[in-house]
Tab-separated table of C-alpha atoms in Angstrom:
chain	number	residue	atom	x	y	z
A	275	UNK	CA	13.505	-0.465	4.614
A	276	UNK	CA	16.302	0.174	7.127
A	277	UNK	CA	19.074	2.040	5.384
A	278	UNK	CA	19.292	0.110	2.121
A	279	UNK	CA	18.216	-3.269	3.497
A	280	UNK	CA	15.179	-5.035	2.082
A	281	UNK	CA	14.192	-8.620	1.349
A	282	UNK	CA	12.599	-10.671	-1.406
A	283	UNK	CA	10.636	-13.752	-0.327
A	284	UNK	CA	9.155	-16.595	-2.324
A	285	UNK	CA	7.333	-19.747	-1.241
A	286	UNK	CA	7.407	-22.934	-3.304
A	287	UNK	CA	5.910	-26.029	-1.743
A	288	UNK	CA	7.678	-26.599	1.578
A	289	UNK	CA	10.470	-24.083	0.928
A	290	UNK	CA	10.673	-20.355	1.585
A	291	UNK	CA	13.596	-18.512	-0.021
A	292	UNK	CA	14.795	-15.234	1.514
A	293	UNK	CA	17.070	-12.975	-0.534
A	294	UNK	CA	18.745	-9.864	0.868
A	295	UNK	CA	18.570	-6.838	-1.420
A	296	UNK	CA	20.509	-3.595	-1.082
A	297	UNK	CA	24.134	-2.988	-0.135
A	298	UNK	CA	24.176	-3.534	3.647
A	299	UNK	CA	24.404	-6.835	5.478
A	300	UNK	CA	21.783	-8.059	7.952
A	301	UNK	CA	22.864	-9.801	11.170
A	302	UNK	CA	21.143	-12.681	12.975
A	303	UNK	CA	18.106	-12.718	10.671
A	304	UNK	CA	14.982	-14.582	11.713
A	305	UNK	CA	11.928	-15.271	9.560
A	306	UNK	CA	8.530	-15.681	11.212
A	307	UNK	CA	5.101	-16.552	9.893
A	308	UNK	CA	1.911	-15.347	11.520
A	309	UNK	CA	-0.387	-18.017	12.925
A	310	UNK	CA	-4.210	-17.683	12.870
A	311	UNK	CA	-4.215	-16.487	16.503
A	312	UNK	CA	-1.723	-13.683	15.752
A	313	UNK	CA	1.399	-15.313	17.215
A	314	UNK	CA	4.596	-15.170	15.169
A	315	UNK	CA	6.279	-18.544	14.657
A	316	UNK	CA	10.000	-18.661	13.736
A	317	UNK	CA	10.750	-20.789	10.666
A	318	UNK	CA	13.474	-23.412	10.813
A	319	UNK	CA	16.229	-23.770	8.196
A	320	UNK	CA	16.047	-26.597	5.703
A	321	UNK	CA	17.610	-29.870	6.922
A	322	UNK	CA	21.383	-29.770	6.683
A	323	UNK	CA	21.620	-25.964	6.793
A	324	UNK	CA	21.801	-23.343	9.525
A	325	UNK	CA	20.631	-19.758	9.774
A	326	UNK	CA	23.551	-17.410	9.040
A	327	UNK	CA	24.793	-14.970	11.660
A	328	UNK	CA	25.432	-12.528	8.805
A	329	UNK	CA	23.403	-12.385	5.609
A	330	UNK	CA	25.279	-10.669	2.777
A	331	UNK	CA	23.681	-8.577	0.005
A	332	UNK	CA	22.557	-10.670	-2.943
A	333	UNK	CA	22.701	-13.918	-0.955
A	334	UNK	CA	19.738	-16.071	-0.065
A	335	UNK	CA	18.930	-18.933	2.229
A	336	UNK	CA	16.187	-21.528	2.402
A	337	UNK	CA	13.809	-22.226	5.261
A	338	UNK	CA	11.239	-24.901	5.915
A	339	UNK	CA	7.682	-23.762	5.158
A	340	UNK	CA	5.712	-26.023	7.514
A	341	UNK	CA	2.221	-25.614	6.062
A	342	UNK	CA	1.753	-27.174	2.635
A	343	UNK	CA	-2.039	-27.400	2.721
A	344	UNK	CA	-3.781	-26.143	-0.431
A	345	UNK	CA	-5.191	-22.610	-0.223
A	346	UNK	CA	-8.772	-23.849	0.025
A	347	UNK	CA	-7.834	-25.650	3.244
A	348	UNK	CA	-6.553	-22.463	4.894
A	349	UNK	CA	-8.374	-19.739	6.780
A	350	UNK	CA	-8.724	-16.389	5.027
A	351	UNK	CA	-5.841	-14.819	6.916
A	352	UNK	CA	-3.594	-17.855	6.399
A	353	UNK	CA	-4.112	-17.574	2.638
A	354	UNK	CA	-2.365	-14.186	2.693
A	355	UNK	CA	0.793	-15.850	4.087
A	356	UNK	CA	1.902	-13.007	6.427
A	357	UNK	CA	5.673	-13.208	6.981
A	358	UNK	CA	8.056	-11.050	9.007
A	359	UNK	CA	11.843	-10.821	8.678
A	360	UNK	CA	13.602	-9.596	11.810
A	361	UNK	CA	17.302	-8.716	11.880
A	362	UNK	CA	19.954	-6.482	13.397
A	363	UNK	CA	21.655	-3.803	11.334
A	364	UNK	CA	25.387	-3.051	11.557
A	365	UNK	CA	24.931	-0.728	14.556
A	366	UNK	CA	23.209	-3.461	16.562
A	367	UNK	CA	19.696	-1.999	16.266
A	368	UNK	CA	16.814	-4.426	15.759
A	369	UNK	CA	14.412	-3.974	12.841
A	370	UNK	CA	11.589	-5.917	11.240
A	371	UNK	CA	9.826	-5.966	7.891
A	372	UNK	CA	6.416	-7.498	7.140
A	373	UNK	CA	5.197	-8.824	3.820
A	374	UNK	CA	2.171	-10.747	2.578
A	375	UNK	CA	3.208	-13.373	0.052
A	376	UNK	CA	-0.361	-13.166	-1.298
A	377	UNK	CA	-0.948	-9.450	-0.830
A	378	UNK	CA	-4.497	-8.224	-0.080
A	379	UNK	CA	-5.931	-5.245	-2.034
A	380	UNK	CA	-5.623	-1.736	-0.568
A	381	UNK	CA	-8.457	-0.563	1.658
A	382	UNK	CA	-11.028	1.831	0.215
A	383	UNK	CA	-12.534	2.680	3.599
A	384	UNK	CA	-9.761	3.403	6.109
A	385	UNK	CA	-9.572	4.146	9.817
A	386	UNK	CA	-7.911	7.113	11.457
A	387	UNK	CA	-4.631	5.802	12.854
A	388	UNK	CA	-1.416	7.550	13.885
A	389	UNK	CA	1.157	7.798	16.651
A	390	UNK	CA	0.121	9.871	19.664
A	391	UNK	CA	2.426	10.277	22.677
A	392	UNK	CA	4.473	7.257	21.601
A	393	UNK	CA	1.551	4.850	21.097
A	394	UNK	CA	-0.154	3.741	17.910
A	395	UNK	CA	-3.759	4.910	18.230
A	396	UNK	CA	-6.396	3.254	16.032
A	397	UNK	CA	-9.802	4.953	15.941
A	398	UNK	CA	-12.909	2.750	15.408
A	399	UNK	CA	-15.161	3.069	12.368
A	400	UNK	CA	-18.016	5.518	12.613
A	401	UNK	CA	-20.831	4.039	14.697
A	402	UNK	CA	-23.301	3.965	11.812
A	403	UNK	CA	-20.836	1.961	9.697
A	404	UNK	CA	-20.098	-0.891	12.101
A	405	UNK	CA	-23.413	-2.687	11.617
A	406	UNK	CA	-23.770	-1.687	7.965
A	407	UNK	CA	-24.196	-4.389	5.347
A	408	UNK	CA	-21.984	-2.498	2.876
A	409	UNK	CA	-19.412	-4.873	1.404
A	410	UNK	CA	-16.411	-2.733	2.331
A	411	UNK	CA	-17.533	-2.034	5.910
A	412	UNK	CA	-14.820	-2.849	8.446
A	413	UNK	CA	-16.044	-5.361	11.042
A	414	UNK	CA	-12.679	-6.198	12.622
A	415	UNK	CA	-9.042	-5.194	12.227
A	416	UNK	CA	-5.773	-7.049	12.656
A	417	UNK	CA	-2.889	-4.769	13.662
A	418	UNK	CA	0.532	-6.044	12.565
A	419	UNK	CA	3.801	-4.306	13.345
A	420	UNK	CA	7.514	-5.103	13.709
A	421	UNK	CA	8.374	-4.251	17.317
A	422	UNK	CA	11.202	-1.693	17.304
A	423	UNK	CA	12.724	-0.365	20.519
A	424	UNK	CA	15.144	2.086	18.908
A	425	UNK	CA	18.762	2.652	19.856
A	426	UNK	CA	18.372	2.748	23.654
A	427	UNK	CA	19.197	-0.959	23.981
A	428	UNK	CA	22.604	-0.661	22.289
A	429	UNK	CA	23.905	1.315	25.281
A	430	UNK	CA	23.865	-2.005	27.155
A	431	UNK	CA	25.527	-5.360	26.336
A	432	UNK	CA	23.822	-6.612	23.181
A	433	UNK	CA	21.684	-9.749	23.169
A	434	UNK	CA	20.856	-10.799	19.641
A	435	UNK	CA	17.412	-12.092	20.502
A	436	UNK	CA	14.278	-11.152	18.609
A	437	UNK	CA	11.264	-10.099	20.667
A	438	UNK	CA	8.026	-9.821	18.736
A	439	UNK	CA	4.590	-9.562	20.413
A	440	UNK	CA	1.649	-11.201	18.625
A	441	UNK	CA	-0.467	-9.285	16.151
A	442	UNK	CA	-3.625	-7.889	17.700
A	443	UNK	CA	-7.173	-8.434	16.458
A	444	UNK	CA	-9.778	-5.766	17.245
A	445	UNK	CA	-13.452	-6.655	16.811
A	446	UNK	CA	-15.341	-3.404	16.441
A	447	UNK	CA	-18.558	-2.956	18.394
A	448	UNK	CA	-20.933	-0.017	18.659
A	449	UNK	CA	-19.564	2.451	21.181
A	450	UNK	CA	-15.999	1.173	20.806
A	451	UNK	CA	-13.251	3.561	21.833
A	452	UNK	CA	-9.837	4.148	20.283
A	453	UNK	CA	-7.260	1.405	20.798
A	454	UNK	CA	-3.714	2.224	21.965
A	455	UNK	CA	-0.913	-0.172	21.022
A	456	UNK	CA	2.720	-0.126	22.146
A	457	UNK	CA	4.872	-0.881	19.104
A	458	UNK	CA	8.174	0.117	20.726
A	459	UNK	CA	10.110	3.355	21.083
A	460	UNK	CA	11.121	3.198	17.424
A	461	UNK	CA	7.458	3.706	16.415
A	462	UNK	CA	7.639	1.690	13.143
A	463	UNK	CA	5.277	1.461	10.201
A	464	UNK	CA	2.238	-0.667	10.984
A	465	UNK	CA	-0.273	-2.590	8.895
A	466	UNK	CA	-4.014	-2.650	9.498
A	467	UNK	CA	-5.627	-5.716	7.968
A	468	UNK	CA	-9.358	-5.019	7.846
A	469	UNK	CA	-11.979	-7.772	7.738
A	470	UNK	CA	-14.874	-6.947	5.398
A	471	UNK	CA	-17.671	-8.918	3.770
A	472	UNK	CA	-15.519	-9.155	0.621
A	473	UNK	CA	-12.440	-10.399	2.500
A	474	UNK	CA	-9.335	-8.697	3.809
A	475	UNK	CA	-8.082	-5.269	2.708
A	476	UNK	CA	-4.871	-3.552	3.761
A	477	UNK	CA	-4.201	-0.120	5.215
A	478	UNK	CA	-0.639	1.001	5.953
A	479	UNK	CA	0.110	3.425	8.791
A	480	UNK	CA	3.319	5.401	8.437
A	481	UNK	CA	5.663	5.310	11.416
A	482	UNK	CA	6.891	8.428	13.152
A	483	UNK	CA	10.382	8.067	11.707
A	484	UNK	CA	11.698	8.261	15.268
A	485	UNK	CA	14.178	5.413	14.881
A	486	UNK	CA	15.899	7.162	11.988
A	487	UNK	CA	16.090	10.417	13.947
A	488	UNK	CA	17.443	8.575	16.981
A	489	UNK	CA	20.447	7.520	14.943
A	490	UNK	CA	21.261	11.038	13.755
A	491	UNK	CA	23.803	13.182	15.575
A	492	UNK	CA	22.163	15.799	17.799
A	493	UNK	CA	23.641	18.674	15.812
A	494	UNK	CA	22.229	17.219	12.574
A	495	UNK	CA	18.773	16.892	14.086
A	496	UNK	CA	18.983	20.539	15.200
A	497	UNK	CA	20.235	21.787	11.811
A	498	UNK	CA	16.908	23.465	10.972
A	499	UNK	CA	17.112	25.470	14.209
A	500	UNK	CA	20.692	26.481	13.402
A	501	UNK	CA	19.545	27.614	9.964
A	502	UNK	CA	16.818	29.780	11.479
A	503	UNK	CA	19.260	31.279	13.969
A	504	UNK	CA	21.695	32.047	11.148
A	505	UNK	CA	19.004	33.872	9.159
A	506	UNK	CA	17.990	35.854	12.245
A	507	UNK	CA	21.618	36.782	12.924
A	508	UNK	CA	22.083	37.892	9.318
A	509	UNK	CA	18.946	40.041	9.531
A	510	UNK	CA	20.145	41.664	12.764
A	511	UNK	CA	23.538	42.350	11.143
A	512	UNK	CA	21.914	44.002	8.114
A	513	UNK	CA	19.727	46.197	10.352
A	514	UNK	CA	22.766	47.165	12.439
A	515	UNK	CA	24.689	48.170	9.302
A	516	UNK	CA	21.754	50.236	8.027
A	517	UNK	CA	21.460	52.033	11.368
A	518	UNK	CA	25.214	52.700	11.342
A	519	UNK	CA	25.131	54.268	7.856
A	520	UNK	CA	21.999	56.306	8.683
A	521	UNK	CA	23.653	57.724	11.785
A	522	UNK	CA	26.886	58.381	9.897
A	523	UNK	CA	24.963	60.227	7.172
A	524	UNK	CA	23.116	62.362	9.738
A	525	UNK	CA	26.366	63.152	11.490
A	526	UNK	CA	27.993	64.404	8.332
A	527	UNK	CA	24.896	66.538	7.541
A	528	UNK	CA	24.985	68.204	10.988
A	529	UNK	CA	28.618	69.182	10.542
């Protein structure tokens, strides 16, 4: 989600239909599918149509789905049909959303993963789990994310070009160290697609929410500090009034 923008996707044969949900328009949308090596391939519009510069709420458009092989002819990761929609919102900021047309089940065993100093840090499985024969043991992990650079780029002349690095596959080995991944200054949500003996399972890593905070006015972002200062000021005022009345009462008693 970016504001109230989201998408519904459906694949039928050689056609992928993208529908914009919500109340805000999306500009210069691009739909990409993930290839087996992790690269993201832009999809072309159906013959006789063009990609819109502005996609309106409730509208849809059709793209060519280039791979019509039956599921049994696809690799395990291809069967999930990972798709990303990239677009620019009304302020000119670039966003992306990832979906699996054939969604994998949620992961039971998860890895520690979070943003640290601006990078997504993924911690390896415990050493005694890597070589385990347990069916849900994580042997490798694909990291998928929509690259988001935040609002810094809109201070310069805008170029409506989508830049998306490939997904990254991590094969866990004994003694592996944590992996640091640059997902952009916007620090978006990421998806960890774990390979297990039973197939793929999905873990979602919440973003830092930085991109949303970047687009807030400074005084709104500091509102909690203002609230604390106001409470402190009120407390000081109450104490000052109490001291004034105590002194006034003592003065009248002395007289």
